[in-house]
Amino acid sequence: MKPKMENQPNRGWVRLLTVFGTYLLITVIIAFLIGGVSGGFSQFFSGNSKEIPVSQLVEDVNAGNVDKVTIEENRIKISYKNGSEAYSRKEINANFYEMMQQAGVSDISTKVQVEVASPPISDFLETILSNLIPIAIMIVFFLFLFRLAGKSAGGVLDFGKSNAKMFGKDTPKVSFKDAAGVAEAKQELEEVVDFLKSPDKYRRLGARIPKGVLLVGPAGTGKTLLARAVANEAGVPFYSMAGSEFMEMLVGVGASRVRDLFRTAKENAPALIFIDEVESIGRQRGRSIMASHGEQEQTLNQILVEMDGFSPNDNVIVIAATNRPDLLDSALTRPGRFDRTVVLQLPDIVGREEIIRIHLRNKPLASDVDITRLARLTVGFSGADIENMLNEAAILAARTGKKEIDMRDISNSATKVKLGPERRHLQSDADKKMTAYHEAGHAIVANRTPGMDPVQRVSIVSRGMALGFTEINPEQDKYHQTKTDLLNRITALLGGRAAEEIVFNDATVGAKSDLEKANIIARKMVAELGMSSLGPVAFDYVDSLEQTGDPILDRSKYSEQMASKIDSEIIQIITDAYKRAKDILTKDRILLDKVVDALMVEETIEQDKFEQIINELSNA
Ligand code: ADP
Ligand code: MG
Ligand code: ZN
């Protein structure tokens, strides 16, 4: 297989520019040479004859001695009747006849023969050049512009090239062993490896080898990783391209890139084509004026045409990945195209534990690192989040000069991955106290609500947008959320605002996102999940997904009266939850103060410390 260089399309350009530049340079040099030489000749010839003032010329003409004058550009050649010659200067733009008239010779052409010399070759070239050079400069300028545009947009002029990346022998090898928590997906893809390795085994039995496999799953679940693993395990070339790379400024570019990509893959078959983010081909309407709708359609059609055009012996398999399968054009998933769909999910606790082990393989660990507990701490993390967390932990440990990564490093990094980096900005003590009451409010309400998940950390260190945070994580993954769970979550979300009101009889803007989240949950409960006194009715629902490919909540399916009933149900849920939160905190006011005291000193308290405060108080 011949590795395809990524910068290959650019080479043509360099060559073109070089040729053009050289041509230009040679032209200019020749022009100067000729101009210089001819100038030298005329200088040489004029060197023999004398120069006379115009007044002398007039005298000679009037005396009838002159046989002929030849008008050149900036001088006048005078041929006398006696055979001698002389020159007289003339302004380049001056008119010879006017010159003579002013000097008192009114009818020069009747007295002498007047001839106008054809311009010397240097003049001729000069004229051409003075016209050509600006044009040439403009051409070069435009070429340069196009080249720039080409760089930013992936080549306005390199229409046809797919600039697909090929992972050759030098890219790090990944195998199925590097991915965990995605057992079913691995199993399906192992089949694909087998198709690529020994297609005859299947053909002999008349089986149709799939042309396309669609990997569907949230960001960071290992779609790219698995596609590379397939190529690597099958030992075939891997052409990878992101869907957005097909979308260009010019209609038709995407389609010709698809053609190029498929042709290259077929030439190197057996091979694997990986199209990442296919949804950007399936749909990108209205996002960009340049990448028009027509462009997508053409690109999509080209992919379909190429896939339909695979002959049974092509042995090229296309893997496409998306995290928005709902946006995909249904034409893609028809049999004979992407006829297999492999679904990847966020890893469960067992999967997370395995992924953690994979990414801790070459990292020195302190003895306090408890992988099972880490797996519990990382609910909702994708494989990429976990990888990111452990890498951050290693950086953190290295920065503080440690030889090993300990549990604290990892749990700090987990929070960072979840909430963004710490932002230590100066908060006044009054500010800090407000934040502390708000966060302690969340934590205590969560702790006192039966069935709530345990509070993992409370902190008044600001992170990302938040001034403080309270982490509440489930002990294990839950696949069902009940109405009680949702109501509990709303109550805990309102615990922050409730504490502000109880303690300061005031409200801060810090509760904004809590209120928004509470509202979203409440609205879902009433209008989508049928969890209110309005009964098990879904008012907001996704309609006509098949027709438009656009998931739009249809809010026009119910009357104005029903809309206002829904609104009052939402308000009811939230006010009830708020009252619950306030009741808890009023009763537990002493605990609230104690947790705030601890936060003011330590800024961040972990689960064990938090539970210790609670136990001390209830034992006292
Ligand atoms: P996606 O393409 O689904 O967005 P990637 O394959 O790009 O996700 O994942 C990014 C990185 O996250 C991988 O290189 C790998 O280090 C890590 N990762 C993701 N999923 C897994 C997994 N299931 N097992 C192990 N590592 C994973
Ligand atoms: Mg990816
Ligand atoms: Zn809050």
PDB file of C-alpha atoms in Angstrom, residues 80-218:
ATOM      1  CA  TYR A  80      21.407  67.268 -44.640  1.00  0.00           C
ATOM      2  CA  LYS A  81      21.520  67.544 -48.381  1.00  0.00           C
ATOM      3  CA  ASN A  82      25.293  67.255 -48.182  1.00  0.00           C
ATOM      4  CA  GLY A  83      24.929  63.803 -46.619  1.00  0.00           C
ATOM      5  CA  SER A  84      25.852  64.678 -43.048  1.00  0.00           C
ATOM      6  CA  GLU A  85      23.606  64.001 -40.112  1.00  0.00           C
ATOM      7  CA  ALA A  86      22.786  65.681 -36.829  1.00  0.00           C
ATOM      8  CA  TYR A  87      20.421  65.330 -33.926  1.00  0.00           C
ATOM      9  CA  SER A  88      18.237  67.692 -32.066  1.00  0.00           C
ATOM     10  CA  ARG A  89      16.589  67.053 -28.754  1.00  0.00           C
ATOM     11  CA  LYS A  90      12.873  66.847 -28.440  1.00  0.00           C
ATOM     12  CA  GLU A  91      10.620  66.435 -25.434  1.00  0.00           C
ATOM     13  CA  ILE A  92       9.091  62.993 -25.537  1.00  0.00           C
ATOM     14  CA  ASN A  93       5.534  64.226 -25.670  1.00  0.00           C
ATOM     15  CA  ALA A  94       6.153  67.332 -27.706  1.00  0.00           C
ATOM     16  CA  ASN A  95       4.617  67.601 -31.165  1.00  0.00           C
ATOM     17  CA  PHE A  96       7.263  68.270 -33.800  1.00  0.00           C
ATOM     18  CA  TYR A  97       4.967  70.326 -36.008  1.00  0.00           C
ATOM     19  CA  GLU A  98       3.924  72.562 -33.151  1.00  0.00           C
ATOM     20  CA  MET A  99       7.565  72.900 -32.168  1.00  0.00           C
ATOM     21  CA  MET A 100       8.417  74.115 -35.637  1.00  0.00           C
ATOM     22  CA  GLN A 101       5.416  76.379 -35.848  1.00  0.00           C
ATOM     23  CA  GLN A 102       6.398  78.071 -32.626  1.00  0.00           C
ATOM     24  CA  ALA A 103       9.866  78.542 -34.035  1.00  0.00           C
ATOM     25  CA  GLY A 104       8.357  80.276 -37.062  1.00  0.00           C
ATOM     26  CA  VAL A 105       8.456  77.425 -39.613  1.00  0.00           C
ATOM     27  CA  SER A 106       4.802  77.077 -40.527  1.00  0.00           C
ATOM     28  CA  ASP A 107       4.902  74.616 -43.345  1.00  0.00           C
ATOM     29  CA  ILE A 108       7.775  72.347 -42.535  1.00  0.00           C
ATOM     30  CA  SER A 109       6.453  69.387 -44.517  1.00  0.00           C
ATOM     31  CA  THR A 110       6.622  71.390 -47.762  1.00  0.00           C
ATOM     32  CA  LYS A 111      10.264  72.280 -47.172  1.00  0.00           C
ATOM     33  CA  VAL A 112      11.675  68.993 -46.003  1.00  0.00           C
ATOM     34  CA  GLN A 113      10.713  65.394 -46.018  1.00  0.00           C
ATOM     35  CA  VAL A 114       9.287  64.457 -42.580  1.00  0.00           C
ATOM     36  CA  GLU A 115       9.347  60.895 -41.445  1.00  0.00           C
ATOM     37  CA  VAL A 116       8.158  59.344 -38.222  1.00  0.00           C
ATOM     38  CA  ALA A 117      10.429  56.522 -37.047  1.00  0.00           C
ATOM     39  CA  SER A 118       8.869  53.314 -35.906  1.00  0.00           C
ATOM     40  CA  PRO A 119       9.494  52.941 -32.205  1.00  0.00           C
ATOM     41  CA  PRO A 120      12.539  50.903 -31.307  1.00  0.00           C
ATOM     42  CA  ILE A 121      12.060  47.343 -30.055  1.00  0.00           C
ATOM     43  CA  SER A 122      12.716  48.390 -26.468  1.00  0.00           C
ATOM     44  CA  ASP A 123       9.720  50.704 -26.589  1.00  0.00           C
ATOM     45  CA  PHE A 124       7.610  47.980 -28.001  1.00  0.00           C
ATOM     46  CA  LEU A 125       8.558  45.622 -25.161  1.00  0.00           C
ATOM     47  CA  GLU A 126       8.078  48.353 -22.645  1.00  0.00           C
ATOM     48  CA  THR A 127       4.549  48.906 -23.806  1.00  0.00           C
ATOM     49  CA  ILE A 128       3.760  45.242 -23.614  1.00  0.00           C
ATOM     50  CA  LEU A 129       5.385  44.847 -20.249  1.00  0.00           C
ATOM     51  CA  SER A 130       3.764  47.887 -18.730  1.00  0.00           C
ATOM     52  CA  ASN A 131       0.453  46.343 -19.706  1.00  0.00           C
ATOM     53  CA  LEU A 132       1.369  42.804 -18.791  1.00  0.00           C
ATOM     54  CA  ILE A 133       3.018  43.307 -15.426  1.00  0.00           C
ATOM     55  CA  PRO A 134      -0.085  44.622 -13.635  1.00  0.00           C
ATOM     56  CA  ILE A 135      -2.070  41.732 -15.069  1.00  0.00           C
ATOM     57  CA  ALA A 136       0.595  39.282 -14.007  1.00  0.00           C
ATOM     58  CA  ILE A 137       0.696  40.793 -10.540  1.00  0.00           C
ATOM     59  CA  MET A 138      -3.049  40.496 -10.325  1.00  0.00           C
ATOM     60  CA  ILE A 139      -2.963  36.875 -11.379  1.00  0.00           C
ATOM     61  CA  VAL A 140      -0.299  36.087  -8.814  1.00  0.00           C
ATOM     62  CA  PHE A 141      -2.288  37.939  -6.193  1.00  0.00           C
ATOM     63  CA  PHE A 142      -5.428  35.990  -6.945  1.00  0.00           C
ATOM     64  CA  LEU A 143      -3.569  32.726  -6.978  1.00  0.00           C
ATOM     65  CA  PHE A 144      -2.198  33.666  -3.597  1.00  0.00           C
ATOM     66  CA  LEU A 145      -5.676  34.500  -2.326  1.00  0.00           C
ATOM     67  CA  PHE A 146      -7.040  31.231  -3.595  1.00  0.00           C
ATOM     68  CA  ARG A 147      -4.214  29.419  -1.955  1.00  0.00           C
ATOM     69  CA  LEU A 148      -4.947  31.104   1.349  1.00  0.00           C
ATOM     70  CA  ALA A 149      -8.621  30.340   1.006  1.00  0.00           C
ATOM     71  CA  GLY A 150      -7.675  26.827   0.058  1.00  0.00           C
ATOM     72  CA  LYS A 151      -5.734  26.438   3.247  1.00  0.00           C
ATOM     73  CA  SER A 152      -8.541  27.622   5.460  1.00  0.00           C
ATOM     74  CA  ALA A 153     -11.352  25.865   3.701  1.00  0.00           C
ATOM     75  CA  GLY A 154      -9.490  22.730   2.781  1.00  0.00           C
ATOM     76  CA  GLY A 155      -8.795  23.797  -0.747  1.00  0.00           C
ATOM     77  CA  VAL A 156     -11.194  25.819  -2.842  1.00  0.00           C
ATOM     78  CA  LEU A 157      -9.197  24.881  -5.857  1.00  0.00           C
ATOM     79  CA  ASP A 158      -8.135  21.382  -4.894  1.00  0.00           C
ATOM     80  CA  PHE A 159     -11.684  20.338  -5.587  1.00  0.00           C
ATOM     81  CA  GLY A 160     -11.158  16.714  -6.107  1.00  0.00           C
ATOM     82  CA  LYS A 161      -8.761  15.728  -3.375  1.00  0.00           C
ATOM     83  CA  SER A 162     -10.226  14.033  -0.395  1.00  0.00           C
ATOM     84  CA  ASN A 163      -7.286  14.903   1.889  1.00  0.00           C
ATOM     85  CA  ALA A 164      -8.280  11.888   3.918  1.00  0.00           C
ATOM     86  CA  LYS A 165      -5.902  10.936   6.640  1.00  0.00           C
ATOM     87  CA  MET A 166      -4.466   7.527   6.438  1.00  0.00           C
ATOM     88  CA  PHE A 167      -3.232   5.844   9.509  1.00  0.00           C
ATOM     89  CA  GLY A 168      -0.209   3.949   8.416  1.00  0.00           C
ATOM     90  CA  LYS A 169       2.363   1.909  10.196  1.00  0.00           C
ATOM     91  CA  ASP A 170       3.703   4.829  12.227  1.00  0.00           C
ATOM     92  CA  THR A 171       0.516   5.855  14.006  1.00  0.00           C
ATOM     93  CA  PRO A 172       0.146   4.298  17.446  1.00  0.00           C
ATOM     94  CA  LYS A 173      -1.543   0.950  17.295  1.00  0.00           C
ATOM     95  CA  VAL A 174      -4.837   0.543  19.046  1.00  0.00           C
ATOM     96  CA  SER A 175      -6.613  -2.724  19.431  1.00  0.00           C
ATOM     97  CA  PHE A 176      -9.850  -3.946  20.877  1.00  0.00           C
ATOM     98  CA  LYS A 177      -8.004  -4.414  24.153  1.00  0.00           C
ATOM     99  CA  ASP A 178      -7.781  -0.625  24.475  1.00  0.00           C
ATOM    100  CA  ALA A 179     -11.523  -0.197  24.616  1.00  0.00           C
ATOM    101  CA  ALA A 180     -13.656  -1.362  27.514  1.00  0.00           C
ATOM    102  CA  GLY A 181     -17.241  -1.194  28.603  1.00  0.00           C
ATOM    103  CA  VAL A 182     -18.469  -1.686  25.071  1.00  0.00           C
ATOM    104  CA  ALA A 183     -18.584  -5.453  24.857  1.00  0.00           C
ATOM    105  CA  GLU A 184     -21.404  -5.808  22.340  1.00  0.00           C
ATOM    106  CA  ALA A 185     -19.948  -3.218  20.021  1.00  0.00           C
ATOM    107  CA  LYS A 186     -16.605  -4.978  20.132  1.00  0.00           C
ATOM    108  CA  GLN A 187     -18.218  -8.266  19.264  1.00  0.00           C
ATOM    109  CA  GLU A 188     -19.988  -6.798  16.249  1.00  0.00           C
ATOM    110  CA  LEU A 189     -16.868  -5.076  15.055  1.00  0.00           C
ATOM    111  CA  GLU A 190     -14.804  -8.222  15.461  1.00  0.00           C
ATOM    112  CA  GLU A 191     -17.062  -9.642  12.777  1.00  0.00           C
ATOM    113  CA  VAL A 192     -16.181  -6.734  10.537  1.00  0.00           C
ATOM    114  CA  VAL A 193     -12.514  -7.521  11.093  1.00  0.00           C
ATOM    115  CA  ASP A 194     -13.197 -11.062  10.005  1.00  0.00           C
ATOM    116  CA  PHE A 195     -14.985  -9.872   6.858  1.00  0.00           C
ATOM    117  CA  LEU A 196     -11.992  -7.790   5.931  1.00  0.00           C
ATOM    118  CA  LYS A 197      -9.502 -10.517   6.721  1.00  0.00           C
ATOM    119  CA  SER A 198     -11.168 -13.455   5.064  1.00  0.00           C
ATOM    120  CA  PRO A 199     -14.018 -12.329   2.856  1.00  0.00           C
ATOM    121  CA  ASP A 200     -14.031 -15.609   0.932  1.00  0.00           C
ATOM    122  CA  LYS A 201     -15.144 -17.546   3.955  1.00  0.00           C
ATOM    123  CA  TYR A 202     -18.408 -15.599   3.875  1.00  0.00           C
ATOM    124  CA  ARG A 203     -18.778 -15.329   0.110  1.00  0.00           C
ATOM    125  CA  ARG A 204     -18.494 -19.049  -0.346  1.00  0.00           C
ATOM    126  CA  LEU A 205     -21.647 -19.462   1.713  1.00  0.00           C
ATOM    127  CA  GLY A 206     -23.386 -16.738  -0.204  1.00  0.00           C
ATOM    128  CA  ALA A 207     -23.407 -14.247   2.625  1.00  0.00           C
ATOM    129  CA  ARG A 208     -23.573 -10.599   1.767  1.00  0.00           C
ATOM    130  CA  ILE A 209     -20.765  -8.735   3.454  1.00  0.00           C
ATOM    131  CA  PRO A 210     -21.977  -5.486   4.972  1.00  0.00           C
ATOM    132  CA  LYS A 211     -20.861  -2.366   3.173  1.00  0.00           C
ATOM    133  CA  GLY A 212     -21.404   0.037   5.975  1.00  0.00           C
ATOM    134  CA  VAL A 213     -21.448   0.028   9.748  1.00  0.00           C
ATOM    135  CA  LEU A 214     -22.883   2.935  11.655  1.00  0.00           C
ATOM    136  CA  LEU A 215     -21.407   3.606  15.091  1.00  0.00           C
ATOM    137  CA  VAL A 216     -23.847   5.494  17.229  1.00  0.00           C
ATOM    138  CA  GLY A 217     -23.137   6.814  20.699  1.00  0.00           C
ATOM    139  CA  PRO A 218     -22.476   9.883  22.821  1.00  0.00           C
TER     140      PRO A 218
END
